[in-house]
């Protein structure tokens, strides 16, 4: 049996011959075996307890069907580089199983270890040290020197987003004994994106006029790396009105306030001045979301510039069909009389926002 807590390294297991050796405890066993998709020509599972990419590089390419890492992802210093290395060692559709202590689980676990008043003090100290210090320029270096990049705070959203950005699809996840175990399936090569949304000001690639990609600037309202989860969440949860994803856990608590007050969209004024956007128009969409729209509407959308104030606030659609019709009607009216249409839509939208308290959800 592999000891998850002490992290004893287990070289490898040929599953069909030595299944009894691949045991982690009753709860975790059920999760692991549910996500082991072994092929007849490759049934090797490698079980590791490591936080460095160097140990991953020792694995021969395509030599195993699954890699299981017993160490917490929180303790990996260069998470992106580490996951990229894991991706390179697995065949397509190979599996990587790992665990993380999410931000919420971190608080719960600390509160269990200490009595109530001390627990809250420990949580506050942990917040100041692990979440505030890394974000302040003059304390950041001292923080990473002291921690060596270990025991970092990770949200569930950031963890999934990092895996997807490194070429994995999310196959399954389950909370077991205070940790979240994740089974990720290799779907493609890592994206090697140098601009994930980690700072407060984010640059998002959006489909503009004539189908050209433009950089739209906003204040970050989601957890880091959340932009990589759009397709995953759309496929999992869908959308009720054609606009917002149902059950979207990517938005932070302060991000919800920013969105409600439109604070997050202030940097888009730069795009307005630059000429990428106009004041009224359809929303600028990501490539994935643009691809979910009907083809006839995609063609109509790229005939005009996206805008800051969308027709949603005028028509308040409740279903995807109503949403698509709302955008289509606006574009048709705009083509007939641009100035008149944008003027009418702007004042109707302001009336609904200010007096009827319409929000985009």
PDB file of C-alpha atoms in Angstrom, residues 99-348:
ATOM      1  CA  UNK A  99      -4.071  16.294  -5.214  1.00  0.00           C
ATOM      2  CA  UNK A 100      -4.390  19.882  -4.022  1.00  0.00           C
ATOM      3  CA  UNK A 101      -5.411  21.596  -0.824  1.00  0.00           C
ATOM      4  CA  UNK A 102      -7.734  24.323  -2.089  1.00  0.00           C
ATOM      5  CA  UNK A 103      -8.063  27.718  -0.420  1.00  0.00           C
ATOM      6  CA  UNK A 104     -11.317  26.753   1.273  1.00  0.00           C
ATOM      7  CA  UNK A 105      -9.972  23.374   2.388  1.00  0.00           C
ATOM      8  CA  UNK A 106      -6.885  25.111   3.770  1.00  0.00           C
ATOM      9  CA  UNK A 107      -9.036  27.220   6.104  1.00  0.00           C
ATOM     10  CA  UNK A 108     -11.176  24.229   7.104  1.00  0.00           C
ATOM     11  CA  UNK A 109      -8.115  22.093   7.843  1.00  0.00           C
ATOM     12  CA  UNK A 110      -6.516  24.806   9.987  1.00  0.00           C
ATOM     13  CA  UNK A 111      -9.728  25.350  11.929  1.00  0.00           C
ATOM     14  CA  UNK A 112      -9.868  21.614  12.675  1.00  0.00           C
ATOM     15  CA  UNK A 113      -6.317  21.617  14.045  1.00  0.00           C
ATOM     16  CA  UNK A 114      -6.807  24.481  16.507  1.00  0.00           C
ATOM     17  CA  UNK A 115      -9.524  25.558  18.972  1.00  0.00           C
ATOM     18  CA  UNK A 116     -11.807  28.357  17.766  1.00  0.00           C
ATOM     19  CA  UNK A 117     -10.026  31.589  18.874  1.00  0.00           C
ATOM     20  CA  UNK A 118      -6.555  30.295  18.018  1.00  0.00           C
ATOM     21  CA  UNK A 119      -7.787  28.880  14.716  1.00  0.00           C
ATOM     22  CA  UNK A 120      -8.973  32.275  13.494  1.00  0.00           C
ATOM     23  CA  UNK A 121      -5.669  33.894  14.500  1.00  0.00           C
ATOM     24  CA  UNK A 122      -3.749  31.194  12.617  1.00  0.00           C
ATOM     25  CA  UNK A 123      -5.959  31.690   9.549  1.00  0.00           C
ATOM     26  CA  UNK A 124      -5.397  35.458   9.652  1.00  0.00           C
ATOM     27  CA  UNK A 125      -1.626  35.031   9.969  1.00  0.00           C
ATOM     28  CA  UNK A 126      -1.663  32.514   7.122  1.00  0.00           C
ATOM     29  CA  UNK A 127      -3.655  34.953   4.972  1.00  0.00           C
ATOM     30  CA  UNK A 128      -1.195  37.791   5.584  1.00  0.00           C
ATOM     31  CA  UNK A 129       1.862  35.620   4.973  1.00  0.00           C
ATOM     32  CA  UNK A 130       0.775  33.432   2.056  1.00  0.00           C
ATOM     33  CA  UNK A 131      -1.674  35.706   0.246  1.00  0.00           C
ATOM     34  CA  UNK A 132      -0.673  39.297   0.995  1.00  0.00           C
ATOM     35  CA  UNK A 133       3.138  39.103   1.055  1.00  0.00           C
ATOM     36  CA  UNK A 134       3.496  37.501  -2.422  1.00  0.00           C
ATOM     37  CA  UNK A 135       1.455  40.339  -3.942  1.00  0.00           C
ATOM     38  CA  UNK A 136       3.474  43.231  -2.468  1.00  0.00           C
ATOM     39  CA  UNK A 137       6.557  44.075  -4.591  1.00  0.00           C
ATOM     40  CA  UNK A 138       8.939  44.768  -1.683  1.00  0.00           C
ATOM     41  CA  UNK A 139       7.966  41.604   0.257  1.00  0.00           C
ATOM     42  CA  UNK A 140       7.586  39.194  -2.676  1.00  0.00           C
ATOM     43  CA  UNK A 141      11.258  38.177  -2.871  1.00  0.00           C
ATOM     44  CA  UNK A 142      11.449  37.646   0.882  1.00  0.00           C
ATOM     45  CA  UNK A 143       8.342  35.458   0.750  1.00  0.00           C
ATOM     46  CA  UNK A 144       9.702  33.157  -1.961  1.00  0.00           C
ATOM     47  CA  UNK A 145      13.094  33.026  -0.245  1.00  0.00           C
ATOM     48  CA  UNK A 146      11.429  31.928   3.002  1.00  0.00           C
ATOM     49  CA  UNK A 147       8.982  29.425   1.509  1.00  0.00           C
ATOM     50  CA  UNK A 148      10.989  28.159  -1.490  1.00  0.00           C
ATOM     51  CA  UNK A 149       7.677  28.366  -3.343  1.00  0.00           C
ATOM     52  CA  UNK A 150       6.074  25.659  -1.204  1.00  0.00           C
ATOM     53  CA  UNK A 151       2.773  25.555   0.679  1.00  0.00           C
ATOM     54  CA  UNK A 152       1.245  28.144  -1.629  1.00  0.00           C
ATOM     55  CA  UNK A 153      -2.458  28.948  -1.595  1.00  0.00           C
ATOM     56  CA  UNK A 154      -4.325  27.600  -4.625  1.00  0.00           C
ATOM     57  CA  UNK A 155      -7.997  27.947  -5.419  1.00  0.00           C
ATOM     58  CA  UNK A 156      -9.903  25.114  -7.064  1.00  0.00           C
ATOM     59  CA  UNK A 157     -10.402  27.290 -10.142  1.00  0.00           C
ATOM     60  CA  UNK A 158      -6.705  28.145 -10.501  1.00  0.00           C
ATOM     61  CA  UNK A 159      -5.712  24.497 -10.116  1.00  0.00           C
ATOM     62  CA  UNK A 160      -8.030  23.309 -12.879  1.00  0.00           C
ATOM     63  CA  UNK A 161      -7.037  26.258 -15.058  1.00  0.00           C
ATOM     64  CA  UNK A 162      -3.337  25.473 -14.721  1.00  0.00           C
ATOM     65  CA  UNK A 163      -3.950  21.859 -15.738  1.00  0.00           C
ATOM     66  CA  UNK A 164      -5.967  22.886 -18.800  1.00  0.00           C
ATOM     67  CA  UNK A 165      -3.352  25.478 -19.812  1.00  0.00           C
ATOM     68  CA  UNK A 166      -0.769  22.678 -19.759  1.00  0.00           C
ATOM     69  CA  UNK A 167      -2.726  20.532 -22.209  1.00  0.00           C
ATOM     70  CA  UNK A 168      -4.896  18.457 -19.859  1.00  0.00           C
ATOM     71  CA  UNK A 169      -8.636  17.937 -19.807  1.00  0.00           C
ATOM     72  CA  UNK A 170     -10.412  17.543 -16.469  1.00  0.00           C
ATOM     73  CA  UNK A 171     -11.735  13.977 -16.287  1.00  0.00           C
ATOM     74  CA  UNK A 172     -12.805  13.813 -12.642  1.00  0.00           C
ATOM     75  CA  UNK A 173     -12.304  15.376  -9.219  1.00  0.00           C
ATOM     76  CA  UNK A 174     -13.310  14.413  -5.692  1.00  0.00           C
ATOM     77  CA  UNK A 175     -12.738  15.719  -2.182  1.00  0.00           C
ATOM     78  CA  UNK A 176     -11.105  13.045  -0.012  1.00  0.00           C
ATOM     79  CA  UNK A 177      -9.918  13.581   3.579  1.00  0.00           C
ATOM     80  CA  UNK A 178      -9.481  17.337   3.318  1.00  0.00           C
ATOM     81  CA  UNK A 179      -7.888  17.401  -0.154  1.00  0.00           C
ATOM     82  CA  UNK A 180      -9.201  17.542  -3.702  1.00  0.00           C
ATOM     83  CA  UNK A 181      -7.945  14.748  -5.938  1.00  0.00           C
ATOM     84  CA  UNK A 182      -8.010  15.471  -9.659  1.00  0.00           C
ATOM     85  CA  UNK A 183      -7.754  13.093 -12.603  1.00  0.00           C
ATOM     86  CA  UNK A 184      -6.532  14.944 -15.699  1.00  0.00           C
ATOM     87  CA  UNK A 185      -6.339  13.473 -19.198  1.00  0.00           C
ATOM     88  CA  UNK A 186      -3.678  14.596 -21.685  1.00  0.00           C
ATOM     89  CA  UNK A 187      -5.470  16.086 -24.695  1.00  0.00           C
ATOM     90  CA  UNK A 188      -2.826  18.227 -26.377  1.00  0.00           C
ATOM     91  CA  UNK A 189       0.578  19.845 -25.956  1.00  0.00           C
ATOM     92  CA  UNK A 190       0.911  22.666 -23.383  1.00  0.00           C
ATOM     93  CA  UNK A 191      -0.084  26.118 -24.605  1.00  0.00           C
ATOM     94  CA  UNK A 192       3.064  27.876 -23.331  1.00  0.00           C
ATOM     95  CA  UNK A 193       1.080  31.066 -22.754  1.00  0.00           C
ATOM     96  CA  UNK A 194       3.181  33.878 -21.315  1.00  0.00           C
ATOM     97  CA  UNK A 195       0.201  36.033 -20.345  1.00  0.00           C
ATOM     98  CA  UNK A 196      -2.142  34.170 -17.965  1.00  0.00           C
ATOM     99  CA  UNK A 197      -4.459  36.422 -15.958  1.00  0.00           C
ATOM    100  CA  UNK A 198      -2.490  36.687 -12.720  1.00  0.00           C
ATOM    101  CA  UNK A 199      -2.305  40.446 -12.090  1.00  0.00           C
ATOM    102  CA  UNK A 200      -5.144  42.874 -11.444  1.00  0.00           C
ATOM    103  CA  UNK A 201      -5.081  44.226 -15.012  1.00  0.00           C
ATOM    104  CA  UNK A 202      -5.727  41.482 -17.551  1.00  0.00           C
ATOM    105  CA  UNK A 203      -5.405  41.372 -21.314  1.00  0.00           C
ATOM    106  CA  UNK A 204      -7.973  39.128 -22.990  1.00  0.00           C
ATOM    107  CA  UNK A 205      -7.992  37.993 -26.613  1.00  0.00           C
ATOM    108  CA  UNK A 206     -11.375  38.707 -28.175  1.00  0.00           C
ATOM    109  CA  UNK A 207     -12.937  38.446 -31.628  1.00  0.00           C
ATOM    110  CA  UNK A 208     -13.276  41.912 -33.161  1.00  0.00           C
ATOM    111  CA  UNK A 209     -14.510  43.357 -36.426  1.00  0.00           C
ATOM    112  CA  UNK A 210     -13.776  41.273 -39.540  1.00  0.00           C
ATOM    113  CA  UNK A 211     -12.909  38.349 -37.252  1.00  0.00           C
ATOM    114  CA  UNK A 212      -9.595  39.882 -36.166  1.00  0.00           C
ATOM    115  CA  UNK A 213      -8.395  39.127 -32.646  1.00  0.00           C
ATOM    116  CA  UNK A 214      -8.039  42.183 -30.414  1.00  0.00           C
ATOM    117  CA  UNK A 215      -6.673  42.639 -26.893  1.00  0.00           C
ATOM    118  CA  UNK A 216      -9.395  43.792 -24.506  1.00  0.00           C
ATOM    119  CA  UNK A 217      -8.300  45.149 -21.119  1.00  0.00           C
ATOM    120  CA  UNK A 218     -10.260  44.588 -17.915  1.00  0.00           C
ATOM    121  CA  UNK A 219      -9.710  44.391 -14.178  1.00  0.00           C
ATOM    122  CA  UNK A 220      -9.434  40.770 -13.105  1.00  0.00           C
ATOM    123  CA  UNK A 221     -12.569  39.460 -11.400  1.00  0.00           C
ATOM    124  CA  UNK A 222     -11.797  35.748 -11.660  1.00  0.00           C
ATOM    125  CA  UNK A 223      -9.249  33.522  -9.988  1.00  0.00           C
ATOM    126  CA  UNK A 224      -5.936  33.232 -11.898  1.00  0.00           C
ATOM    127  CA  UNK A 225      -5.938  30.915 -14.932  1.00  0.00           C
ATOM    128  CA  UNK A 226      -9.750  30.839 -14.951  1.00  0.00           C
ATOM    129  CA  UNK A 227      -9.935  31.866 -18.599  1.00  0.00           C
ATOM    130  CA  UNK A 228      -8.738  28.375 -19.580  1.00  0.00           C
ATOM    131  CA  UNK A 229     -11.848  26.815 -18.020  1.00  0.00           C
ATOM    132  CA  UNK A 230     -14.459  28.449 -20.234  1.00  0.00           C
ATOM    133  CA  UNK A 231     -14.867  25.487 -22.578  1.00  0.00           C
ATOM    134  CA  UNK A 232     -14.808  22.976 -19.700  1.00  0.00           C
ATOM    135  CA  UNK A 233     -17.506  24.821 -17.735  1.00  0.00           C
ATOM    136  CA  UNK A 234     -19.618  25.445 -20.818  1.00  0.00           C
ATOM    137  CA  UNK A 235     -19.600  21.716 -21.596  1.00  0.00           C
ATOM    138  CA  UNK A 236     -20.272  20.804 -17.956  1.00  0.00           C
ATOM    139  CA  UNK A 237     -22.895  23.385 -16.974  1.00  0.00           C
ATOM    140  CA  UNK A 238     -24.161  25.020 -20.155  1.00  0.00           C
ATOM    141  CA  UNK A 239     -25.883  28.408 -20.198  1.00  0.00           C
ATOM    142  CA  UNK A 240     -29.472  29.344 -19.468  1.00  0.00           C
ATOM    143  CA  UNK A 241     -29.647  32.616 -21.408  1.00  0.00           C
ATOM    144  CA  UNK A 242     -26.944  32.252 -24.055  1.00  0.00           C
ATOM    145  CA  UNK A 243     -24.597  34.615 -22.212  1.00  0.00           C
ATOM    146  CA  UNK A 244     -23.414  33.600 -18.745  1.00  0.00           C
ATOM    147  CA  UNK A 245     -22.276  30.075 -17.821  1.00  0.00           C
ATOM    148  CA  UNK A 246     -24.393  28.352 -15.176  1.00  0.00           C
ATOM    149  CA  UNK A 247     -22.720  27.680 -11.826  1.00  0.00           C
ATOM    150  CA  UNK A 248     -19.572  29.626 -12.714  1.00  0.00           C
ATOM    151  CA  UNK A 249     -17.261  29.250  -9.688  1.00  0.00           C
ATOM    152  CA  UNK A 250     -14.403  31.203 -11.282  1.00  0.00           C
ATOM    153  CA  UNK A 251     -15.505  34.650 -10.071  1.00  0.00           C
ATOM    154  CA  UNK A 252     -13.982  35.877  -6.791  1.00  0.00           C
ATOM    155  CA  UNK A 253     -16.088  37.441  -4.020  1.00  0.00           C
ATOM    156  CA  UNK A 254     -14.651  40.899  -4.686  1.00  0.00           C
ATOM    157  CA  UNK A 255     -14.954  40.242  -8.417  1.00  0.00           C
ATOM    158  CA  UNK A 256     -18.729  39.943  -8.052  1.00  0.00           C
ATOM    159  CA  UNK A 257     -18.786  43.435  -6.525  1.00  0.00           C
ATOM    160  CA  UNK A 258     -16.585  44.802  -9.320  1.00  0.00           C
ATOM    161  CA  UNK A 259     -18.923  43.334 -11.936  1.00  0.00           C
ATOM    162  CA  UNK A 260     -22.064  44.602 -10.264  1.00  0.00           C
ATOM    163  CA  UNK A 261     -20.656  48.143 -10.275  1.00  0.00           C
ATOM    164  CA  UNK A 262     -18.970  47.768 -13.712  1.00  0.00           C
ATOM    165  CA  UNK A 263     -15.617  48.627 -12.135  1.00  0.00           C
ATOM    166  CA  UNK A 264     -13.957  45.762 -14.012  1.00  0.00           C
ATOM    167  CA  UNK A 265     -14.807  47.357 -17.359  1.00  0.00           C
ATOM    168  CA  UNK A 266     -13.134  50.725 -16.700  1.00  0.00           C
ATOM    169  CA  UNK A 267      -9.898  49.731 -18.554  1.00  0.00           C
ATOM    170  CA  UNK A 268     -12.006  49.029 -21.660  1.00  0.00           C
ATOM    171  CA  UNK A 269     -12.220  52.800 -22.114  1.00  0.00           C
ATOM    172  CA  UNK A 270      -8.698  52.454 -23.516  1.00  0.00           C
ATOM    173  CA  UNK A 271     -10.070  50.072 -26.173  1.00  0.00           C
ATOM    174  CA  UNK A 272     -12.810  52.613 -26.910  1.00  0.00           C
ATOM    175  CA  UNK A 273     -10.263  55.406 -27.416  1.00  0.00           C
ATOM    176  CA  UNK A 274      -8.026  53.108 -29.445  1.00  0.00           C
ATOM    177  CA  UNK A 275     -10.913  52.277 -31.770  1.00  0.00           C
ATOM    178  CA  UNK A 276     -11.161  48.522 -31.128  1.00  0.00           C
ATOM    179  CA  UNK A 277     -14.589  48.988 -29.531  1.00  0.00           C
ATOM    180  CA  UNK A 278     -17.465  51.408 -29.868  1.00  0.00           C
ATOM    181  CA  UNK A 279     -19.751  52.690 -27.128  1.00  0.00           C
ATOM    182  CA  UNK A 280     -22.743  50.482 -28.019  1.00  0.00           C
ATOM    183  CA  UNK A 281     -22.417  47.064 -29.608  1.00  0.00           C
ATOM    184  CA  UNK A 282     -22.397  43.311 -29.125  1.00  0.00           C
ATOM    185  CA  UNK A 283     -20.056  41.953 -26.461  1.00  0.00           C
ATOM    186  CA  UNK A 284     -16.464  41.140 -27.484  1.00  0.00           C
ATOM    187  CA  UNK A 285     -16.227  37.337 -27.203  1.00  0.00           C
ATOM    188  CA  UNK A 286     -13.432  34.836 -26.728  1.00  0.00           C
ATOM    189  CA  UNK A 287     -12.716  32.432 -29.582  1.00  0.00           C
ATOM    190  CA  UNK A 288     -14.409  29.565 -27.746  1.00  0.00           C
ATOM    191  CA  UNK A 289     -17.566  31.452 -26.877  1.00  0.00           C
ATOM    192  CA  UNK A 290     -17.733  32.917 -30.380  1.00  0.00           C
ATOM    193  CA  UNK A 291     -17.632  29.348 -31.711  1.00  0.00           C
ATOM    194  CA  UNK A 292     -20.733  28.391 -29.690  1.00  0.00           C
ATOM    195  CA  UNK A 293     -22.862  30.963 -31.532  1.00  0.00           C
ATOM    196  CA  UNK A 294     -24.881  29.974 -34.628  1.00  0.00           C
ATOM    197  CA  UNK A 295     -22.879  30.394 -37.829  1.00  0.00           C
ATOM    198  CA  UNK A 296     -25.345  32.928 -39.238  1.00  0.00           C
ATOM    199  CA  UNK A 297     -24.888  35.128 -36.162  1.00  0.00           C
ATOM    200  CA  UNK A 298     -21.106  34.762 -36.234  1.00  0.00           C
ATOM    201  CA  UNK A 299     -21.099  36.240 -39.748  1.00  0.00           C
ATOM    202  CA  UNK A 300     -23.322  39.147 -38.701  1.00  0.00           C
ATOM    203  CA  UNK A 301     -21.274  39.857 -35.560  1.00  0.00           C
ATOM    204  CA  UNK A 302     -17.973  40.437 -37.364  1.00  0.00           C
ATOM    205  CA  UNK A 303     -19.594  43.029 -39.652  1.00  0.00           C
ATOM    206  CA  UNK A 304     -19.537  45.563 -36.788  1.00  0.00           C
ATOM    207  CA  UNK A 305     -17.224  46.503 -33.931  1.00  0.00           C
ATOM    208  CA  UNK A 306     -17.999  45.061 -30.498  1.00  0.00           C
ATOM    209  CA  UNK A 307     -19.148  47.565 -27.883  1.00  0.00           C
ATOM    210  CA  UNK A 308     -19.045  48.520 -24.226  1.00  0.00           C
ATOM    211  CA  UNK A 309     -22.838  48.619 -23.778  1.00  0.00           C
ATOM    212  CA  UNK A 310     -24.458  45.490 -25.295  1.00  0.00           C
ATOM    213  CA  UNK A 311     -28.067  45.165 -26.497  1.00  0.00           C
ATOM    214  CA  UNK A 312     -28.634  42.733 -23.614  1.00  0.00           C
ATOM    215  CA  UNK A 313     -29.474  45.694 -21.346  1.00  0.00           C
ATOM    216  CA  UNK A 314     -32.206  46.811 -23.731  1.00  0.00           C
ATOM    217  CA  UNK A 315     -33.980  43.519 -24.462  1.00  0.00           C
ATOM    218  CA  UNK A 316     -33.134  41.544 -21.287  1.00  0.00           C
ATOM    219  CA  UNK A 317     -33.289  38.114 -23.018  1.00  0.00           C
ATOM    220  CA  UNK A 318     -34.051  35.081 -20.868  1.00  0.00           C
ATOM    221  CA  UNK A 319     -33.140  32.207 -23.212  1.00  0.00           C
ATOM    222  CA  UNK A 320     -30.315  31.546 -25.706  1.00  0.00           C
ATOM    223  CA  UNK A 321     -32.757  31.979 -28.603  1.00  0.00           C
ATOM    224  CA  UNK A 322     -33.898  35.358 -27.278  1.00  0.00           C
ATOM    225  CA  UNK A 323     -30.285  36.360 -26.701  1.00  0.00           C
ATOM    226  CA  UNK A 324     -29.266  35.556 -30.281  1.00  0.00           C
ATOM    227  CA  UNK A 325     -32.356  37.337 -31.623  1.00  0.00           C
ATOM    228  CA  UNK A 326     -31.547  40.410 -29.513  1.00  0.00           C
ATOM    229  CA  UNK A 327     -28.050  40.706 -30.971  1.00  0.00           C
ATOM    230  CA  UNK A 328     -29.282  40.029 -34.499  1.00  0.00           C
ATOM    231  CA  UNK A 329     -31.976  42.716 -34.267  1.00  0.00           C
ATOM    232  CA  UNK A 330     -29.450  45.251 -32.993  1.00  0.00           C
ATOM    233  CA  UNK A 331     -26.998  44.532 -35.830  1.00  0.00           C
ATOM    234  CA  UNK A 332     -29.753  44.821 -38.452  1.00  0.00           C
ATOM    235  CA  UNK A 333     -30.904  48.146 -37.015  1.00  0.00           C
ATOM    236  CA  UNK A 334     -27.333  49.423 -36.739  1.00  0.00           C
ATOM    237  CA  UNK A 335     -26.637  48.687 -40.403  1.00  0.00           C
ATOM    238  CA  UNK A 336     -29.735  50.651 -41.435  1.00  0.00           C
ATOM    239  CA  UNK A 337     -29.004  53.701 -39.279  1.00  0.00           C
ATOM    240  CA  UNK A 338     -25.841  53.515 -37.111  1.00  0.00           C
ATOM    241  CA  UNK A 339     -26.055  56.806 -35.199  1.00  0.00           C
ATOM    242  CA  UNK A 340     -29.787  56.633 -34.508  1.00  0.00           C
ATOM    243  CA  UNK A 341     -29.619  52.977 -33.421  1.00  0.00           C
ATOM    244  CA  UNK A 342     -26.700  53.448 -31.022  1.00  0.00           C
ATOM    245  CA  UNK A 343     -28.296  56.559 -29.519  1.00  0.00           C
ATOM    246  CA  UNK A 344     -31.621  54.803 -28.878  1.00  0.00           C
ATOM    247  CA  UNK A 345     -29.956  51.660 -27.508  1.00  0.00           C
ATOM    248  CA  UNK A 346     -27.635  53.659 -25.235  1.00  0.00           C
ATOM    249  CA  UNK A 347     -30.410  55.623 -23.525  1.00  0.00           C
ATOM    250  CA  UNK A 348     -32.692  52.576 -23.236  1.00  0.00           C
TER     251      UNK A 348
END
